PDB file of C-alpha atoms and ligand atoms in Angstrom:
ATOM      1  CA  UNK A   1     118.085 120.971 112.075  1.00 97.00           C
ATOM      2  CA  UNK A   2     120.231 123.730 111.007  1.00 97.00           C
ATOM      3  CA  UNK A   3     121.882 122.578 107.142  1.00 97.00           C
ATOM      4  CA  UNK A   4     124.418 125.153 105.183  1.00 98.00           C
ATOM      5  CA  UNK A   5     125.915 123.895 101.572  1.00 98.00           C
ATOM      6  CA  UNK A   6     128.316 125.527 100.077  1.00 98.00           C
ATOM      7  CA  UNK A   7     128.289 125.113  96.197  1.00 98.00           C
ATOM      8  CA  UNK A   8     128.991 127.753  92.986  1.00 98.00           C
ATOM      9  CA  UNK A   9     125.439 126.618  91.531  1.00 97.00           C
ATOM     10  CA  UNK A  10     123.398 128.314  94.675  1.00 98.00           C
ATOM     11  CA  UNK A  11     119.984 128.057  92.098  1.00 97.00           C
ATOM     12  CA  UNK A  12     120.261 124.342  91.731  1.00 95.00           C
ATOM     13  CA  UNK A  13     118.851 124.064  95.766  1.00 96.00           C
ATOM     14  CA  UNK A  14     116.101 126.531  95.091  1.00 94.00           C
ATOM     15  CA  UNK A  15     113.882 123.177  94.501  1.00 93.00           C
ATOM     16  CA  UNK A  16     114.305 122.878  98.184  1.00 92.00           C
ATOM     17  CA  UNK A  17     111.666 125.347  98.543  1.00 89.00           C
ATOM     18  CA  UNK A  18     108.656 122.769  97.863  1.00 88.00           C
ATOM     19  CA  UNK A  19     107.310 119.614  98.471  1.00 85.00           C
ATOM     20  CA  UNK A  20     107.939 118.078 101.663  1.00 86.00           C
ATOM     21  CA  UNK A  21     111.092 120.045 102.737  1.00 89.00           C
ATOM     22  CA  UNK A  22     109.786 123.147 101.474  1.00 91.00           C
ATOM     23  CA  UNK A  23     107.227 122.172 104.149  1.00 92.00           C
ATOM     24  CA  UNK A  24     109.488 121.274 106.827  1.00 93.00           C
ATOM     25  CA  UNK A  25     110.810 124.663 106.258  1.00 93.00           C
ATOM     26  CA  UNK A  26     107.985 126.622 106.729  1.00 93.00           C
ATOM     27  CA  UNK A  27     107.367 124.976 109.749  1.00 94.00           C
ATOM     28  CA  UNK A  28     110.517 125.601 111.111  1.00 95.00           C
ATOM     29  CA  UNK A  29     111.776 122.277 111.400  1.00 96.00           C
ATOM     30  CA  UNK A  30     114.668 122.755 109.041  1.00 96.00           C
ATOM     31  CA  UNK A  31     116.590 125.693 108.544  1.00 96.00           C
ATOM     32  CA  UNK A  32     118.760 126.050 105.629  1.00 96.00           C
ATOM     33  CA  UNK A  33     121.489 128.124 104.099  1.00 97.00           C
ATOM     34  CA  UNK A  34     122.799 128.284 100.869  1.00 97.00           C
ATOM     35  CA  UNK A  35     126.173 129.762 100.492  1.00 98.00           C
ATOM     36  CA  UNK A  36     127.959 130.484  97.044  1.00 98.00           C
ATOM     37  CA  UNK A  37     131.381 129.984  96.846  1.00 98.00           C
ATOM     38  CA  UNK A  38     132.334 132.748  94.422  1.00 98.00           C
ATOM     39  CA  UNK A  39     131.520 135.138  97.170  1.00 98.00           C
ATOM     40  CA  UNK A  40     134.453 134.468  99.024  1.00 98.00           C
ATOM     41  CA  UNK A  41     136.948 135.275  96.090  1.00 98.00           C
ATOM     42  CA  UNK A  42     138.640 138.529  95.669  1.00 96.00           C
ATOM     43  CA  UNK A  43     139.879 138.202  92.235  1.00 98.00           C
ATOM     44  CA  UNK A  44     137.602 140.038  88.810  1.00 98.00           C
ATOM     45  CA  UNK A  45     136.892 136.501  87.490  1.00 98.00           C
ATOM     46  CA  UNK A  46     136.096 134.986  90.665  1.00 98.00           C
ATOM     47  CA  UNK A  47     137.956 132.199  90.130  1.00 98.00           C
ATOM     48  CA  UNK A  48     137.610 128.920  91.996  1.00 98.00           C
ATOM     49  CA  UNK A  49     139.876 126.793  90.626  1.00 97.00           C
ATOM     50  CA  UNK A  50     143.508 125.922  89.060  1.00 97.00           C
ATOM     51  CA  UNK A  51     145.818 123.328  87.457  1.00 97.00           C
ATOM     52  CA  UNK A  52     146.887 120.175  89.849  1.00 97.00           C
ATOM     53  CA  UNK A  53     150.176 120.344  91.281  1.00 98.00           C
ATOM     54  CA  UNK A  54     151.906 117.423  90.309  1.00 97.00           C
ATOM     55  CA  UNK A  55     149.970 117.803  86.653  1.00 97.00           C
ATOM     56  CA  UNK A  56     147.001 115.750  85.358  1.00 95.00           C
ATOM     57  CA  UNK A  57     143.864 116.189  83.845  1.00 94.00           C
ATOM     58  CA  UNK A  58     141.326 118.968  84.832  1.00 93.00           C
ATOM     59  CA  UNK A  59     140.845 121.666  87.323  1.00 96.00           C
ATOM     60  CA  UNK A  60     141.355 121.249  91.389  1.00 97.00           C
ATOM     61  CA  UNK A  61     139.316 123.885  93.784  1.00 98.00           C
ATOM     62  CA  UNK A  62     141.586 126.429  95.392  1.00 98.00           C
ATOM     63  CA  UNK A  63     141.438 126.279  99.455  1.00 98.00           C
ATOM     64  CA  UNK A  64     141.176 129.922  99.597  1.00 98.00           C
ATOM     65  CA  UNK A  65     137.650 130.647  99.123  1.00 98.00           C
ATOM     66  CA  UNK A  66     136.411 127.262 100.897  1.00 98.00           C
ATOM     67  CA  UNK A  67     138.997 128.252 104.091  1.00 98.00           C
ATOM     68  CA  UNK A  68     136.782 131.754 104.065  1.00 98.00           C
ATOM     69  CA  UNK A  69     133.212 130.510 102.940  1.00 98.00           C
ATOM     70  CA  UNK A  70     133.285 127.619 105.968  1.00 98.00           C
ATOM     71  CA  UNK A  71     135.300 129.740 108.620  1.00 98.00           C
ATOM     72  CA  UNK A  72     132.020 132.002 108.309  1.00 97.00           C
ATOM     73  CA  UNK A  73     129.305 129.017 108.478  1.00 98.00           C
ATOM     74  CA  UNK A  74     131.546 127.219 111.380  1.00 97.00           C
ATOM     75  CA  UNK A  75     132.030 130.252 113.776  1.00 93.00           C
ATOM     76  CA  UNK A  76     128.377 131.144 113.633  1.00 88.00           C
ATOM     77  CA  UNK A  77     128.098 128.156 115.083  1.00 87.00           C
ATOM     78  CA  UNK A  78     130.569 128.658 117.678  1.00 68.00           C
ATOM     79  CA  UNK A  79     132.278 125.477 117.023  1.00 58.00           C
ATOM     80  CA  UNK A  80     135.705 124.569 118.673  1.00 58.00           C
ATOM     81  CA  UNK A  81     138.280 122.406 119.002  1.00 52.00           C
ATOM     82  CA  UNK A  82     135.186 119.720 121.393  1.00 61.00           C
ATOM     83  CA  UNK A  83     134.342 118.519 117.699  1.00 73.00           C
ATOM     84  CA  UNK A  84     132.325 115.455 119.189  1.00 72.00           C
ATOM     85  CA  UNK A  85     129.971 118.405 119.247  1.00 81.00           C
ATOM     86  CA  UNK A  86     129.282 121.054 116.850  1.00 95.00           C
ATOM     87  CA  UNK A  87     128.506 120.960 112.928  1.00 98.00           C
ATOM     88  CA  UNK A  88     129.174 117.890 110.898  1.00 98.00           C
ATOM     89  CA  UNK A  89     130.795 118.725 107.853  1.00 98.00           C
ATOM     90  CA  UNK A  90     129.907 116.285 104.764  1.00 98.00           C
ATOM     91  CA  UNK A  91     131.821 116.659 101.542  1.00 98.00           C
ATOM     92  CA  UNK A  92     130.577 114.706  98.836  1.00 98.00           C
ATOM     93  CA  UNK A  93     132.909 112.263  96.698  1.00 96.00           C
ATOM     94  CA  UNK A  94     133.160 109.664  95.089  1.00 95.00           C
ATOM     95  CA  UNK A  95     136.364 108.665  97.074  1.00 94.00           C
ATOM     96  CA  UNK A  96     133.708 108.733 100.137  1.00 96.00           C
ATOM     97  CA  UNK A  97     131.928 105.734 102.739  1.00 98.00           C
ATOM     98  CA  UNK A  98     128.933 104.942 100.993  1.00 98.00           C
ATOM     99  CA  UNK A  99     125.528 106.523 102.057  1.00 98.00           C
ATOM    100  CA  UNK A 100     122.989 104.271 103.201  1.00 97.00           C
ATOM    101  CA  UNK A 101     119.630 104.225 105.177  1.00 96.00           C
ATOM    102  CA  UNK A 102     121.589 103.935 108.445  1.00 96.00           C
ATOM    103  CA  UNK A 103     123.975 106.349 108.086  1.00 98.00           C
ATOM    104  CA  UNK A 104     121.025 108.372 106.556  1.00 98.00           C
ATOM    105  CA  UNK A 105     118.947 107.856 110.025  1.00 97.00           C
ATOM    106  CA  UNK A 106     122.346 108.470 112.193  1.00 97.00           C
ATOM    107  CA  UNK A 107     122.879 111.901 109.832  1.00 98.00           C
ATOM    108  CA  UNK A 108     119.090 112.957 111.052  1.00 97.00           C
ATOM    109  CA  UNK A 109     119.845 113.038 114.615  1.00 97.00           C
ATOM    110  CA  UNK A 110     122.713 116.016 114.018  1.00 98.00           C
ATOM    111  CA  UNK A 111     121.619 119.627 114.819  1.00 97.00           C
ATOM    112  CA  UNK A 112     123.865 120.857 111.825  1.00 98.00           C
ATOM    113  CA  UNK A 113     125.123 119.643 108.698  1.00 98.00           C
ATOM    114  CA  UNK A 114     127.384 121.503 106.608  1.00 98.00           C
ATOM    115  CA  UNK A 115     127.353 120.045 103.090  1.00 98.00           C
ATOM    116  CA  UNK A 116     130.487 121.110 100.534  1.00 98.00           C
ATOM    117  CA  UNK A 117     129.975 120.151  96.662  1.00 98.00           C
ATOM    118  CA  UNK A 118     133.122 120.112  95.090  1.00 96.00           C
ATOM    119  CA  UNK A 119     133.678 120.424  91.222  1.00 88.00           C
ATOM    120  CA  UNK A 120     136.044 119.555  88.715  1.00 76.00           C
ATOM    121  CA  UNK A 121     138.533 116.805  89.817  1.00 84.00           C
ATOM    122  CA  UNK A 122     137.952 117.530  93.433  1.00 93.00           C
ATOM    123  CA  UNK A 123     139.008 120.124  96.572  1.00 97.00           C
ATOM    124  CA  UNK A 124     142.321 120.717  97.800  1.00 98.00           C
ATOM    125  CA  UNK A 125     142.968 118.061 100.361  1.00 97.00           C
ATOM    126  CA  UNK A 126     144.063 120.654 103.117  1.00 98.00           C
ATOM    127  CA  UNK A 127     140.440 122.057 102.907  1.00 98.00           C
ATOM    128  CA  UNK A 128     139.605 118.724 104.281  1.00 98.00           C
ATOM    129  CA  UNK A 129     142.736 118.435 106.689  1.00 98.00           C
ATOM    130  CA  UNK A 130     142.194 122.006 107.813  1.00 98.00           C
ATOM    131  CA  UNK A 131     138.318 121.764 108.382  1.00 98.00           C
ATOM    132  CA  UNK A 132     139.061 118.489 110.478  1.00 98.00           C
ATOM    133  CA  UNK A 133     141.008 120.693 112.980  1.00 97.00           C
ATOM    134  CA  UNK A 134     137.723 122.203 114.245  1.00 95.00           C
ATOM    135  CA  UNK A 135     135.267 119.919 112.906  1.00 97.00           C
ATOM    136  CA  UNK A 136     134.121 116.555 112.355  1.00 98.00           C
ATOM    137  CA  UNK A 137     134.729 116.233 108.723  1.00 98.00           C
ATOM    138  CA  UNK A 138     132.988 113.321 106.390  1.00 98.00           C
ATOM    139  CA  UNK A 139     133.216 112.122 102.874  1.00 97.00           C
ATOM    140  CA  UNK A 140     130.322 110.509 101.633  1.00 98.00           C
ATOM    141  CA  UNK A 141     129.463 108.964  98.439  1.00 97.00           C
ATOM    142  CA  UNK A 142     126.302 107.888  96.961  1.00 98.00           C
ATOM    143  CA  UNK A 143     127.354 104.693  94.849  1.00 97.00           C
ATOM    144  CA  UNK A 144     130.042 103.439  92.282  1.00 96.00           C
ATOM    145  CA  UNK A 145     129.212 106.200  89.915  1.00 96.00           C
ATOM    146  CA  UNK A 146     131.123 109.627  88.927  1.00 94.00           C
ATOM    147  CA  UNK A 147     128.341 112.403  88.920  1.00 96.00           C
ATOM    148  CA  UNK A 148     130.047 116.047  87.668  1.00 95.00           C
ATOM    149  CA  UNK A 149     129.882 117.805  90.939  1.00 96.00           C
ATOM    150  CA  UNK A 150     128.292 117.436  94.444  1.00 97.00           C
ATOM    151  CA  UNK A 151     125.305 119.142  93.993  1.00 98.00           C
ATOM    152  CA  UNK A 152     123.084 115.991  92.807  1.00 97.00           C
ATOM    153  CA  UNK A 153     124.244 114.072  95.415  1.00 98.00           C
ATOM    154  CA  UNK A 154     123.901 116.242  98.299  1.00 98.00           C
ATOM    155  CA  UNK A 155     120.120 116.928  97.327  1.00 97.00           C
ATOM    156  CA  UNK A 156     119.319 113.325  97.446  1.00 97.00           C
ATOM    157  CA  UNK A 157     121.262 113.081 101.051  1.00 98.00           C
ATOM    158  CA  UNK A 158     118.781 116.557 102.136  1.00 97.00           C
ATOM    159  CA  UNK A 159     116.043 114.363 100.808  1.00 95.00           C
ATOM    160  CA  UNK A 160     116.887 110.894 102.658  1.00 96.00           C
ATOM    161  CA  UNK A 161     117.683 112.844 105.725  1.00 97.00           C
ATOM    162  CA  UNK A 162     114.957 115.084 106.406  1.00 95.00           C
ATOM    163  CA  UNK A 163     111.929 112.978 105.671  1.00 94.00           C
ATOM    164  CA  UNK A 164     113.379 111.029 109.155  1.00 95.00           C
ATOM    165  CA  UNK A 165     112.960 114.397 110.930  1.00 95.00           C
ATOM    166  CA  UNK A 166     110.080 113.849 113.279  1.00 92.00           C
ATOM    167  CA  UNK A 167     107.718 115.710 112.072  1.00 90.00           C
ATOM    168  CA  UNK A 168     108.479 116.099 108.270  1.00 91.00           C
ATOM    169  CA  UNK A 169     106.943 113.020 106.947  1.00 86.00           C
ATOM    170  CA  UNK A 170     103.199 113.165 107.943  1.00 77.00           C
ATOM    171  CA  UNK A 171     102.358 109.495 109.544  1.00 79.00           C
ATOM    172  CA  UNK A 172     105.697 107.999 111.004  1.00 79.00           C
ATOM    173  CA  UNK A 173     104.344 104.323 109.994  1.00 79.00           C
ATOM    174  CA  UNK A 174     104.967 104.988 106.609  1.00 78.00           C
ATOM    175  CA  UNK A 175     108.789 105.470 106.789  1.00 81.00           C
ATOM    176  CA  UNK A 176     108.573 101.721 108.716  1.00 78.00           C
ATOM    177  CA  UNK A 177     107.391  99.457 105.772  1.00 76.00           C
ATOM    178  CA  UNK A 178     109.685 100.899 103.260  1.00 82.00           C
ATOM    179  CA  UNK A 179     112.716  99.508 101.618  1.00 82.00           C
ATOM    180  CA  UNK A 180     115.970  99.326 103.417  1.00 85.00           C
ATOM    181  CA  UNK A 181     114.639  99.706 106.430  1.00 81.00           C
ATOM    182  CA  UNK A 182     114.545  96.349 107.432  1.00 87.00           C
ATOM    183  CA  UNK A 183     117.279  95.306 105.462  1.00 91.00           C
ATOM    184  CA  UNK A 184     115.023  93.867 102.723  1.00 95.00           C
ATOM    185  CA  UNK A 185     113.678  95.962  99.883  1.00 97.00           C
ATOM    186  CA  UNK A 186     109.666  96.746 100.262  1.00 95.00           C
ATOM    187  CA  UNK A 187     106.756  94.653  99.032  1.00 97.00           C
ATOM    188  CA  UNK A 188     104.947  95.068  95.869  1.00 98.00           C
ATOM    189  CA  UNK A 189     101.816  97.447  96.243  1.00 98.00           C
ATOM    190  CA  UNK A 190      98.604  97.754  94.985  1.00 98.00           C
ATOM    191  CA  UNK A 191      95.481  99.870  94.982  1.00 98.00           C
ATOM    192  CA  UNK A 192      91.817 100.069  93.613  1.00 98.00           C
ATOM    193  CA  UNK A 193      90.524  98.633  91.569  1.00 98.00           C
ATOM    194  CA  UNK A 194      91.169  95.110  92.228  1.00 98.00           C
ATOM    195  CA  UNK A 195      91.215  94.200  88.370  1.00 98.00           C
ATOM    196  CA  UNK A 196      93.254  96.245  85.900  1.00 98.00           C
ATOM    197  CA  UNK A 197      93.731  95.266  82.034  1.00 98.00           C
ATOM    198  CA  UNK A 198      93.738  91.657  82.905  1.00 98.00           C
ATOM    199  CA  UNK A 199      95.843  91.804  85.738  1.00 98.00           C
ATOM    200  CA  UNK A 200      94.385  90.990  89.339  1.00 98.00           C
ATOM    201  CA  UNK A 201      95.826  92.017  92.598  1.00 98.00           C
ATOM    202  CA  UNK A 202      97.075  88.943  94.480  1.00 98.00           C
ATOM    203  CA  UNK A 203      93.683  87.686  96.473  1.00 98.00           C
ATOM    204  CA  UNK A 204      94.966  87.467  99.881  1.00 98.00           C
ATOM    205  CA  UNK A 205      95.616  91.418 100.252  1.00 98.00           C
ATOM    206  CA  UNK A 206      91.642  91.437  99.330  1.00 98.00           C
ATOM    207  CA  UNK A 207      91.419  88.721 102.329  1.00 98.00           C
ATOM    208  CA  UNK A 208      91.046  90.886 105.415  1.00 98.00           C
ATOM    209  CA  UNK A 209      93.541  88.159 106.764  1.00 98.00           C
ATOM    210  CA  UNK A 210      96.282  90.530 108.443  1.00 98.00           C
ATOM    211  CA  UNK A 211      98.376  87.483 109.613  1.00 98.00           C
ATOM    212  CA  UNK A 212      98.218  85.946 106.001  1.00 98.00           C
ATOM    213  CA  UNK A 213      98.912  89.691 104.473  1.00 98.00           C
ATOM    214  CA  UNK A 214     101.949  90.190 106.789  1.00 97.00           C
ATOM    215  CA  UNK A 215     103.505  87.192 105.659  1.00 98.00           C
ATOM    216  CA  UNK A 216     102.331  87.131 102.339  1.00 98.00           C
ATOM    217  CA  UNK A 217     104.658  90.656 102.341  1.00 98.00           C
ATOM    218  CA  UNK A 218     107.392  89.162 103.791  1.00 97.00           C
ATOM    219  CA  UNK A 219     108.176  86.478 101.872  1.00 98.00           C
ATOM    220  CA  UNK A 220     107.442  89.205  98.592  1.00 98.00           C
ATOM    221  CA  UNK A 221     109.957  91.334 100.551  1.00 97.00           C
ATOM    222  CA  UNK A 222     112.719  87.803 100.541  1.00 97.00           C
ATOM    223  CA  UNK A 223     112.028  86.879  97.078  1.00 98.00           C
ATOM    224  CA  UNK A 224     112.710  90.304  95.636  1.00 98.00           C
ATOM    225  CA  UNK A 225     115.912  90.927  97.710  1.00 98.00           C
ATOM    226  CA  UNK A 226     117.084  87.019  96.471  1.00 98.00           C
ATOM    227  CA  UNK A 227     116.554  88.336  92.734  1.00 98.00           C
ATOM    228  CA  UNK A 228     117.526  91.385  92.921  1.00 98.00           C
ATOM    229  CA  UNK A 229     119.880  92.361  95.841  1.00 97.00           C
ATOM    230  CA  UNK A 230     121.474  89.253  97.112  1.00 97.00           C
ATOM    231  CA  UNK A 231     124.328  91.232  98.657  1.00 96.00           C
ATOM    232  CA  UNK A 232     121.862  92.665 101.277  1.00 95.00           C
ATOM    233  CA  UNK A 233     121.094  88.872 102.180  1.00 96.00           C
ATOM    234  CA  UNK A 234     125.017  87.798 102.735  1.00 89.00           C
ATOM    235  CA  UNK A 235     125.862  88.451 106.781  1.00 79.00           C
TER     236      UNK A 235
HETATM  237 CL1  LIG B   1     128.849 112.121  96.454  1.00 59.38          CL
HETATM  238  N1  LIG B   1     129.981 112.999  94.234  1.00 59.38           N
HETATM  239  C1  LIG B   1     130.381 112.845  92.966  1.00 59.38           C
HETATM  240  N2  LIG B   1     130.981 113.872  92.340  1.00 59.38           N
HETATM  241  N3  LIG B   1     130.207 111.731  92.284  1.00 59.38           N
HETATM  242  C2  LIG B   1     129.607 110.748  92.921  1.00 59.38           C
HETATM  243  C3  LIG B   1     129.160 110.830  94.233  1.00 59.38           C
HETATM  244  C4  LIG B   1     129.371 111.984  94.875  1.00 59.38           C
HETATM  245  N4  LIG B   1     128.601 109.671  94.596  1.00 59.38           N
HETATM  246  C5  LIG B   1     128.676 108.899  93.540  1.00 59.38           C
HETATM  247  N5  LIG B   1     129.286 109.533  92.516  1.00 59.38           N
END
C-alpha cells in the first residue's frame, strides 16, 4: 500500500520509522510519503493560512498550497476523472464519519491513501470540493473530541490500518480474538504465574478444557461490553 500525508509538522511521522510499520516498511509492504505543506507556498513567510471570510475565531488553511501539494501526489498516481479507482483521499475532522474497525479493515484493502491534516479551524471547503472532482474524497473522525490538528489522528488511522495488511502483523490469529472485531470488546488475559500478590487467574483457563475456555471468554467478552459499552449491544 502506497500512503502520502500531507501535514506542516513532516517530523511528527518520523515515529513511523519503527516498530511494526517501520517493519512493514522495510519489507516493502508499505510505502510512504511525507509531504510538507509549506513547500508548496511561494510567499517569504510561507504562509498557510488566513482570517475566515465571513469573520470568526481563528485561522482557515488557504487552498493554494493544498491545490499544488495534492495535484503533485494525485498525478503521480495517474488518477482521473474513473475515481471508483485511484487514491482515496482522507482528511481528518472532527466534522467527519466516525472511524471504526470496519471502516479500518475496508481502508486496508486500498492501494493508496492520501491523508491531509488540517490545522487551525479547518481547510478551505473548495480544497475538499475541488479534490472530489478527481478523487474519492473522505472525512473521517476519530471520536467526539477536538484534537489541535490532524496529525494525531491520522497516525492512529496508519496504525489501525496497516497492522490488517497481510503480512504486517506476524500470526494473523492474533488480530481475530481482539476487541471490536467481533463486535464485543476482548476477554480479560492472563499469563504466568498462575498466582500473583493474592490474586489467582480464573481456574478454568488452567483447565486444559478448550470448550469450557471458549465460553468462559465469551461470556467475559458479554459482560464487559454490558458494563462498559452497551451501545455496541443495541441492533
Ligand atoms: Cl480526525 N481531527 C481533529 N482535529 N480533531 C478530532 C478528530 C480529527 N477526531 C476527533 N477529534
Amino acid at each position: 500500500m502506497r500512503i502520502d500525508i500531507v501535514t506542516i509538522f513532516p517530523e511528527f511521522f518520523d515515529v513511523l520509522d519503527i516498530s511494526l510499520l517501520g517493519k512493514a516498511r522495510q519489507a516493502g509492504i508499505i510505502d510512504l510519503g511525507v509531504h510538507n505543506l509549506r513547500d508548496a507556498t511561494t510567499d517569504r513567510h510561507r504562509t498557510v493560512d488566513d482570517t475566515p471570510y465571513g469573520g470568526g475565531a481563528g485561522m482557515v488553511m488557504k487552498p493554494e498550497p493544498w491545490g499544488k501539494t495534492l495535484d503533485g501526489i494525485l498525478s503521480a498516481d495517474g488518477s482521473d476523472a474513473d475515481h471508483e479507482k485511484g487514491p482515496l483521499v482522507i482528511f481528518p475532522s472532527p466534522a467527519g464519519e466516525v472511524f471504526t474497525q470496519s471502516m479500518a479493515r475496508e481502508l486496508s484493502t486500498e492501494e493508496h491513501l492520501v491523508f491531509g491534516c488540517g490545522r487551525y479551524e479547518g481547510i478551505d471547503q473548495r480544497v475538499f470540493d475541488d479534490t472530489a472532482t478527481r478523487a474519492r474524497v473522505r472525512l473521517v473522525s476519530l471520536g467526539d473530541y477536538v484534537l489541535n490538528g490532524g496529525e494525531v489522528a491520522v497516525m492512529a488511522m496508519i496504525e489501525a490500518i496497516g497492522r490488517l495488511i497481510p503480512g504486517v502483523v506476524g500470526n494473523p490469529h492474533s488480530l481475530v480474538e481482539e476487541s471490536h472485531e467481533d463486535g464485543l470488546l476482548e476477554a480479560p488475559s492472563y499469563t504466568k504465574p498462575a498466582s500473583w500478590r493474592g490474586l489467582d487467574v480464573p481456574p478454568v483457563l488452567l483447565s486444559g478444557n478448550h470448550a469450557a475456555i471458549a465460553a468462559w471468554r465469551r461470556e467475559q467478552q458479554l459482560e464487559r461490553t454490558r458494563r462498559v459499552r452497551p451501545d455496541l449491544l443495541q441492533p
